[in-house]
PDB file of C-alpha atoms in Angstrom:
ATOM      1  CA  MET A   1     144.952  75.421  93.866  1.00 68.00           C
ATOM      2  CA  SER A   2     145.986  77.601  96.752  1.00 74.00           C
ATOM      3  CA  ALA A   3     144.360  77.500 100.163  1.00 74.00           C
ATOM      4  CA  GLU A   4     142.986  81.000  99.542  1.00 72.00           C
ATOM      5  CA  GLU A   5     141.265  79.928  96.314  1.00 74.00           C
ATOM      6  CA  GLN A   6     139.499  76.897  97.832  1.00 81.00           C
ATOM      7  CA  PRO A   7     136.792  78.799  99.767  1.00 84.00           C
ATOM      8  CA  GLU A   8     136.141  81.086  96.785  1.00 89.00           C
ATOM      9  CA  ARG A   9     135.884  78.067  94.457  1.00 88.00           C
ATOM     10  CA  ALA A  10     133.508  76.305  96.859  1.00 91.00           C
ATOM     11  CA  THR A  11     131.320  79.414  97.119  1.00 92.00           C
ATOM     12  CA  LEU A  12     131.211  79.834  93.326  1.00 91.00           C
ATOM     13  CA  ALA A  13     130.489  76.137  92.799  1.00 91.00           C
ATOM     14  CA  ALA A  14     127.613  76.252  95.269  1.00 92.00           C
ATOM     15  CA  GLU A  15     126.200  79.381  93.615  1.00 93.00           C
ATOM     16  CA  ILE A  16     126.504  77.902  90.097  1.00 91.00           C
ATOM     17  CA  THR A  17     124.979  74.517  90.937  1.00 89.00           C
ATOM     18  CA  GLY A  18     122.338  75.958  93.259  1.00 91.00           C
ATOM     19  CA  PRO A  19     120.530  79.281  92.896  1.00 92.00           C
ATOM     20  CA  LEU A  20     122.036  80.277  89.537  1.00 92.00           C
ATOM     21  CA  ALA A  21     121.178  76.920  87.973  1.00 91.00           C
ATOM     22  CA  ARG A  22     117.595  77.104  89.248  1.00 92.00           C
ATOM     23  CA  ARG A  23     117.218  80.703  88.107  1.00 94.00           C
ATOM     24  CA  TYR A  24     118.590  79.810  84.664  1.00 92.00           C
ATOM     25  CA  SER A  25     116.300  76.791  84.435  1.00 92.00           C
ATOM     26  CA  THR A  26     113.205  78.836  85.283  1.00 94.00           C
ATOM     27  CA  ALA A  27     114.135  81.565  82.801  1.00 94.00           C
ATOM     28  CA  THR A  28     114.701  78.930  80.117  1.00 92.00           C
ATOM     29  CA  VAL A  29     111.317  77.321  80.728  1.00 93.00           C
ATOM     30  CA  LEU A  30     109.584  80.710  80.534  1.00 95.00           C
ATOM     31  CA  TYR A  31     111.533  81.607  77.387  1.00 92.00           C
ATOM     32  CA  HIS A  32     110.508  78.381  75.669  1.00 92.00           C
ATOM     33  CA  HIS A  33     106.881  78.909  76.674  1.00 95.00           C
ATOM     34  CA  ALA A  34     107.015  82.337  75.003  1.00 94.00           C
ATOM     35  CA  LEU A  35     108.723  80.842  71.944  1.00 92.00           C
ATOM     36  CA  ALA A  36     106.027  78.174  71.711  1.00 94.00           C
ATOM     37  CA  GLU A  37     103.306  80.837  71.942  1.00 95.00           C
ATOM     38  CA  ARG A  38     104.970  82.820  69.150  1.00 92.00           C
ATOM     39  CA  LEU A  39     104.938  79.713  66.938  1.00 92.00           C
ATOM     40  CA  GLY A  40     101.334  78.874  67.842  1.00 93.00           C
ATOM     41  CA  LEU A  41     102.365  75.700  69.643  1.00 95.00           C
ATOM     42  CA  GLY A  42     102.116  74.341  73.131  1.00 95.00           C
ATOM     43  CA  PRO A  43     105.353  74.074  75.118  1.00 95.00           C
ATOM     44  CA  THR A  44     105.353  70.266  74.978  1.00 96.00           C
ATOM     45  CA  ASP A  45     104.848  70.291  71.220  1.00 96.00           C
ATOM     46  CA  LEU A  46     107.750  72.719  70.775  1.00 95.00           C
ATOM     47  CA  LYS A  47     110.123  70.692  72.954  1.00 94.00           C
ATOM     48  CA  CYS A  48     109.183  67.496  71.099  1.00 95.00           C
ATOM     49  CA  LEU A  49     109.846  69.275  67.809  1.00 95.00           C
ATOM     50  CA  ASP A  50     113.173  70.457  69.205  1.00 93.00           C
ATOM     51  CA  LEU A  51     114.100  66.905  70.255  1.00 93.00           C
ATOM     52  CA  LEU A  52     113.236  65.687  66.761  1.00 94.00           C
ATOM     53  CA  HIS A  53     115.360  68.456  65.273  1.00 92.00           C
ATOM     54  CA  GLN A  54     118.302  67.366  67.439  1.00 91.00           C
ATOM     55  CA  ARG A  55     117.914  63.586  67.140  1.00 92.00           C
ATOM     56  CA  ALA A  56     115.900  62.729  64.024  1.00 85.00           C
ATOM     57  CA  PRO A  57     115.048  60.334  62.685  1.00 90.00           C
ATOM     58  CA  MET A  58     113.139  59.004  65.659  1.00 93.00           C
ATOM     59  CA  THR A  59     110.054  56.861  66.139  1.00 94.00           C
ATOM     60  CA  ALA A  60     107.101  57.999  68.206  1.00 94.00           C
ATOM     61  CA  SER A  61     107.915  55.378  70.841  1.00 93.00           C
ATOM     62  CA  GLU A  62     111.493  56.701  71.085  1.00 94.00           C
ATOM     63  CA  LEU A  63     110.130  60.232  71.487  1.00 95.00           C
ATOM     64  CA  ALA A  64     107.770  59.001  74.215  1.00 94.00           C
ATOM     65  CA  ALA A  65     110.626  57.264  76.029  1.00 90.00           C
ATOM     66  CA  ILE A  66     112.788  60.385  76.048  1.00 90.00           C
ATOM     67  CA  THR A  67     110.024  62.764  77.122  1.00 91.00           C
ATOM     68  CA  GLY A  68     108.138  60.506  79.500  1.00 89.00           C
ATOM     69  CA  LEU A  69     104.907  61.223  77.636  1.00 92.00           C
ATOM     70  CA  THR A  70     102.331  58.469  77.372  1.00 93.00           C
ATOM     71  CA  SER A  71     101.787  56.877  73.983  1.00 93.00           C
ATOM     72  CA  GLY A  72      98.456  58.722  73.726  1.00 95.00           C
ATOM     73  CA  ALA A  73     100.021  62.085  74.520  1.00 96.00           C
ATOM     74  CA  THR A  74     102.814  61.417  72.031  1.00 96.00           C
ATOM     75  CA  THR A  75     100.257  60.534  69.363  1.00 95.00           C
ATOM     76  CA  GLY A  76      98.545  63.877  70.028  1.00 96.00           C
ATOM     77  CA  VAL A  77     101.812  65.814  69.782  1.00 97.00           C
ATOM     78  CA  VAL A  78     102.746  64.076  66.526  1.00 96.00           C
ATOM     79  CA  ALA A  79      99.288  64.694  65.053  1.00 96.00           C
ATOM     80  CA  ARG A  80      99.329  68.400  65.949  1.00 96.00           C
ATOM     81  CA  LEU A  81     102.841  68.925  64.580  1.00 96.00           C
ATOM     82  CA  GLU A  82     101.992  67.039  61.397  1.00 95.00           C
ATOM     83  CA  GLN A  83      98.761  69.005  60.944  1.00 95.00           C
ATOM     84  CA  ALA A  84     100.744  72.248  61.312  1.00 94.00           C
ATOM     85  CA  GLY A  85     103.137  71.065  58.592  1.00 95.00           C
ATOM     86  CA  LEU A  86     106.044  70.956  61.044  1.00 95.00           C
ATOM     87  CA  LEU A  87     106.559  67.204  61.144  1.00 95.00           C
ATOM     88  CA  GLY A  88     106.866  64.552  58.484  1.00 95.00           C
ATOM     89  CA  ARG A  89     106.474  60.803  58.796  1.00 93.00           C
ATOM     90  CA  GLU A  90     108.096  58.179  56.618  1.00 93.00           C
ATOM     91  CA  PRO A  91     108.262  54.380  56.746  1.00 91.00           C
ATOM     92  CA  HIS A  92     110.831  52.897  59.099  1.00 90.00           C
ATOM     93  CA  PRO A  93     113.629  51.364  57.023  1.00 89.00           C
ATOM     94  CA  HIS A  94     113.682  48.104  59.021  1.00 90.00           C
ATOM     95  CA  ASP A  95     110.203  47.725  60.519  1.00 89.00           C
ATOM     96  CA  ARG A  96     107.069  48.131  58.385  1.00 85.00           C
ATOM     97  CA  ARG A  97     104.924  48.651  61.491  1.00 89.00           C
ATOM     98  CA  LYS A  98     106.777  51.816  62.516  1.00 90.00           C
ATOM     99  CA  GLN A  99     107.253  55.268  61.117  1.00 92.00           C
ATOM    100  CA  VAL A 100     110.146  57.629  61.618  1.00 95.00           C
ATOM    101  CA  LEU A 101     109.523  61.252  62.414  1.00 96.00           C
ATOM    102  CA  ARG A 102     111.448  64.263  61.171  1.00 95.00           C
ATOM    103  CA  PRO A 103     110.867  67.999  61.417  1.00 95.00           C
ATOM    104  CA  THR A 104     110.028  69.541  58.076  1.00 95.00           C
ATOM    105  CA  SER A 105     112.052  72.282  56.428  1.00 95.00           C
ATOM    106  CA  LYS A 106     109.102  74.556  57.247  1.00 95.00           C
ATOM    107  CA  ALA A 107     109.595  73.804  60.971  1.00 94.00           C
ATOM    108  CA  VAL A 108     113.300  74.568  60.831  1.00 91.00           C
ATOM    109  CA  ARG A 109     112.660  77.774  58.889  1.00 93.00           C
ATOM    110  CA  GLU A 110     109.860  79.039  61.162  1.00 92.00           C
ATOM    111  CA  VAL A 111     111.829  78.436  64.354  1.00 89.00           C
ATOM    112  CA  GLN A 112     114.884  80.156  62.859  1.00 89.00           C
ATOM    113  CA  GLU A 113     112.749  83.137  61.769  1.00 91.00           C
ATOM    114  CA  VAL A 114     111.565  83.626  65.359  1.00 88.00           C
ATOM    115  CA  PHE A 115     115.147  83.593  66.633  1.00 83.00           C
ATOM    116  CA  ASP A 116     116.292  85.931  63.852  1.00 84.00           C
ATOM    117  CA  ALA A 117     113.523  88.401  64.695  1.00 86.00           C
ATOM    118  CA  LEU A 118     114.623  88.802  68.308  1.00 83.00           C
ATOM    119  CA  PRO A 119     116.316  92.168  68.853  1.00 80.00           C
ATOM    120  CA  ILE A 120     118.927  90.769  71.247  1.00 79.00           C
ATOM    121  CA  ASP A 121     122.215  89.725  69.694  1.00 82.00           C
ATOM    122  CA  PRO A 122     123.202  86.322  71.119  1.00 78.00           C
ATOM    123  CA  ASP A 123     126.860  87.078  70.294  1.00 86.00           C
ATOM    124  CA  ALA A 124     126.741  89.729  73.008  1.00 89.00           C
ATOM    125  CA  LEU A 125     126.388  86.914  75.557  1.00 89.00           C
ATOM    126  CA  ILE A 126     129.866  85.586  74.780  1.00 92.00           C
ATOM    127  CA  GLU A 127     131.556  88.942  74.317  1.00 93.00           C
ATOM    128  CA  GLY A 128     134.568  89.345  76.578  1.00 94.00           C
ATOM    129  CA  PHE A 129     135.228  85.629  77.070  1.00 95.00           C
ATOM    130  CA  ASP A 130     138.445  84.201  75.670  1.00 94.00           C
ATOM    131  CA  THR A 131     138.642  80.848  73.871  1.00 95.00           C
ATOM    132  CA  HIS A 132     139.631  78.983  77.050  1.00 96.00           C
ATOM    133  CA  GLN A 133     136.673  80.430  78.960  1.00 95.00           C
ATOM    134  CA  LEU A 134     134.272  79.644  76.117  1.00 94.00           C
ATOM    135  CA  ALA A 135     135.558  76.052  76.033  1.00 95.00           C
ATOM    136  CA  ALA A 136     134.917  75.793  79.788  1.00 95.00           C
ATOM    137  CA  ILE A 137     131.399  77.188  79.375  1.00 93.00           C
ATOM    138  CA  ALA A 138     130.709  74.737  76.535  1.00 94.00           C
ATOM    139  CA  GLU A 139     131.984  71.839  78.630  1.00 95.00           C
ATOM    140  CA  PHE A 140     129.856  72.897  81.595  1.00 93.00           C
ATOM    141  CA  LEU A 141     126.713  73.228  79.460  1.00 93.00           C
ATOM    142  CA  SER A 142     127.369  69.803  77.943  1.00 94.00           C
ATOM    143  CA  ARG A 143     127.803  68.250  81.386  1.00 94.00           C
ATOM    144  CA  VAL A 144     124.750  69.929  82.893  1.00 92.00           C
ATOM    145  CA  THR A 145     122.631  68.860  79.901  1.00 91.00           C
ATOM    146  CA  ASP A 146     123.730  65.232  80.257  1.00 93.00           C
ATOM    147  CA  TYR A 147     123.090  65.477  84.003  1.00 92.00           C
ATOM    148  CA  ALA A 148     119.565  66.791  83.425  1.00 90.00           C
ATOM    149  CA  TYR A 149     118.752  63.987  80.959  1.00 87.00           C
ATOM    150  CA  GLN A 150     120.103  61.381  83.399  1.00 91.00           C
ATOM    151  CA  ARG A 151     118.220  62.842  86.358  1.00 90.00           C
ATOM    152  CA  SER A 152     115.001  62.997  84.324  1.00 87.00           C
ATOM    153  CA  ALA A 153     115.319  59.293  83.516  1.00 84.00           C
ATOM    154  CA  LEU A 154     116.039  58.446  87.150  1.00 88.00           C
ATOM    155  CA  LEU A 155     113.061  60.450  88.394  1.00 86.00           C
ATOM    156  CA  ARG A 156     110.761  58.704  85.934  1.00 82.00           C
ATOM    157  CA  ALA A 157     112.150  55.295  86.898  1.00 82.00           C
ATOM    158  CA  GLN A 158     111.302  55.781  90.571  1.00 81.00           C
ATOM    159  CA  THR A 159     107.988  54.468  91.803  1.00 60.00           C
ATOM    160  CA  LEU A 160     105.647  57.410  92.169  1.00 62.00           C
ATOM    161  CA  SER A 161     102.600  57.873  94.330  1.00 56.00           C
ATOM    162  CA  PRO A 162      99.396  59.283  92.799  1.00 60.00           C
ATOM    163  CA  ARG A 163     100.499  62.827  93.696  1.00 62.00           C
ATOM    164  CA  GLY A 164     103.847  62.468  91.962  1.00 59.00           C
ATOM    165  CA  ARG A 165     105.808  61.933  95.161  1.00 56.00           C
ATOM    166  CA  ARG A 166     108.074  58.979  95.619  1.00 51.00           C
ATOM    167  CA  ALA A 167     106.222  56.097  97.192  1.00 50.00           C
ATOM    168  CA  THR A 168     107.533  55.211 100.640  1.00 44.00           C
ATOM    169  CA  ALA A 169     106.305  51.630 100.770  1.00 41.00           C
ATOM    170  CA  ALA A 170     106.273  48.859  98.225  1.00 42.00           C
ATOM    171  CA  PRO A 171     102.885  48.171  96.652  1.00 41.00           C
ATOM    172  CA  PRO A 172     101.014  45.167  98.083  1.00 41.00           C
ATOM    173  CA  GLU A 173     101.475  41.788  96.458  1.00 46.00           C
ATOM    174  CA  PRO A 174      98.838  41.253  93.726  1.00 46.00           C
ATOM    175  CA  ASP A 175      97.333  38.180  95.402  1.00 47.00           C
ATOM    176  CA  GLN A 176      96.729  39.864  98.777  1.00 42.00           C
ATOM    177  CA  THR A 177      93.165  40.713  99.704  1.00 40.00           C
ATOM    178  CA  LYS A 178      92.225  43.870 101.583  1.00 38.00           C
ATOM    179  CA  GLU A 179      91.848  41.878 104.803  1.00 43.00           C
ATOM    180  CA  GLN A 180      95.406  40.539 104.524  1.00 44.00           C
ATOM    181  CA  ARG A 181      96.900  44.022 104.147  1.00 37.00           C
TER     182      ARG A 181
END
């Protein structure tokens, strides 16, 4: 890379990983909220259905671990999706106490129908890019997706205060009384 290209690359990298990434993320969240509304679902229910579509079969506890939802919230999501005919349950092949979850063919069909009904041609988004550029875009999207999953897990693993901010001090030892603190 030439000395002249380095500042341009740095500027582009900062734009891509900063304001453009945030703008894209916000637009994606709003898009998926609208998609959920169109399907008569809540955004969390739709994203859980999408995760099941990508990774099925999956147990409810695995879904909870990925999403960070409580077991109660996950139970609610599963019940709503099952009631809507979008999710099926079947016995776990190795553990009688568990069930595996899968999206139904109805779920796959209904989501695809919404996408098919949109007037915008997604192929137009990649028009003008050559194979090398498309491969680079695919690689970037794969990396940024993995990054987002990793960062989500790290954020959830951090100790949080009641307001969702990272706690600054360790919690008191369980055997300490108020007077000792």
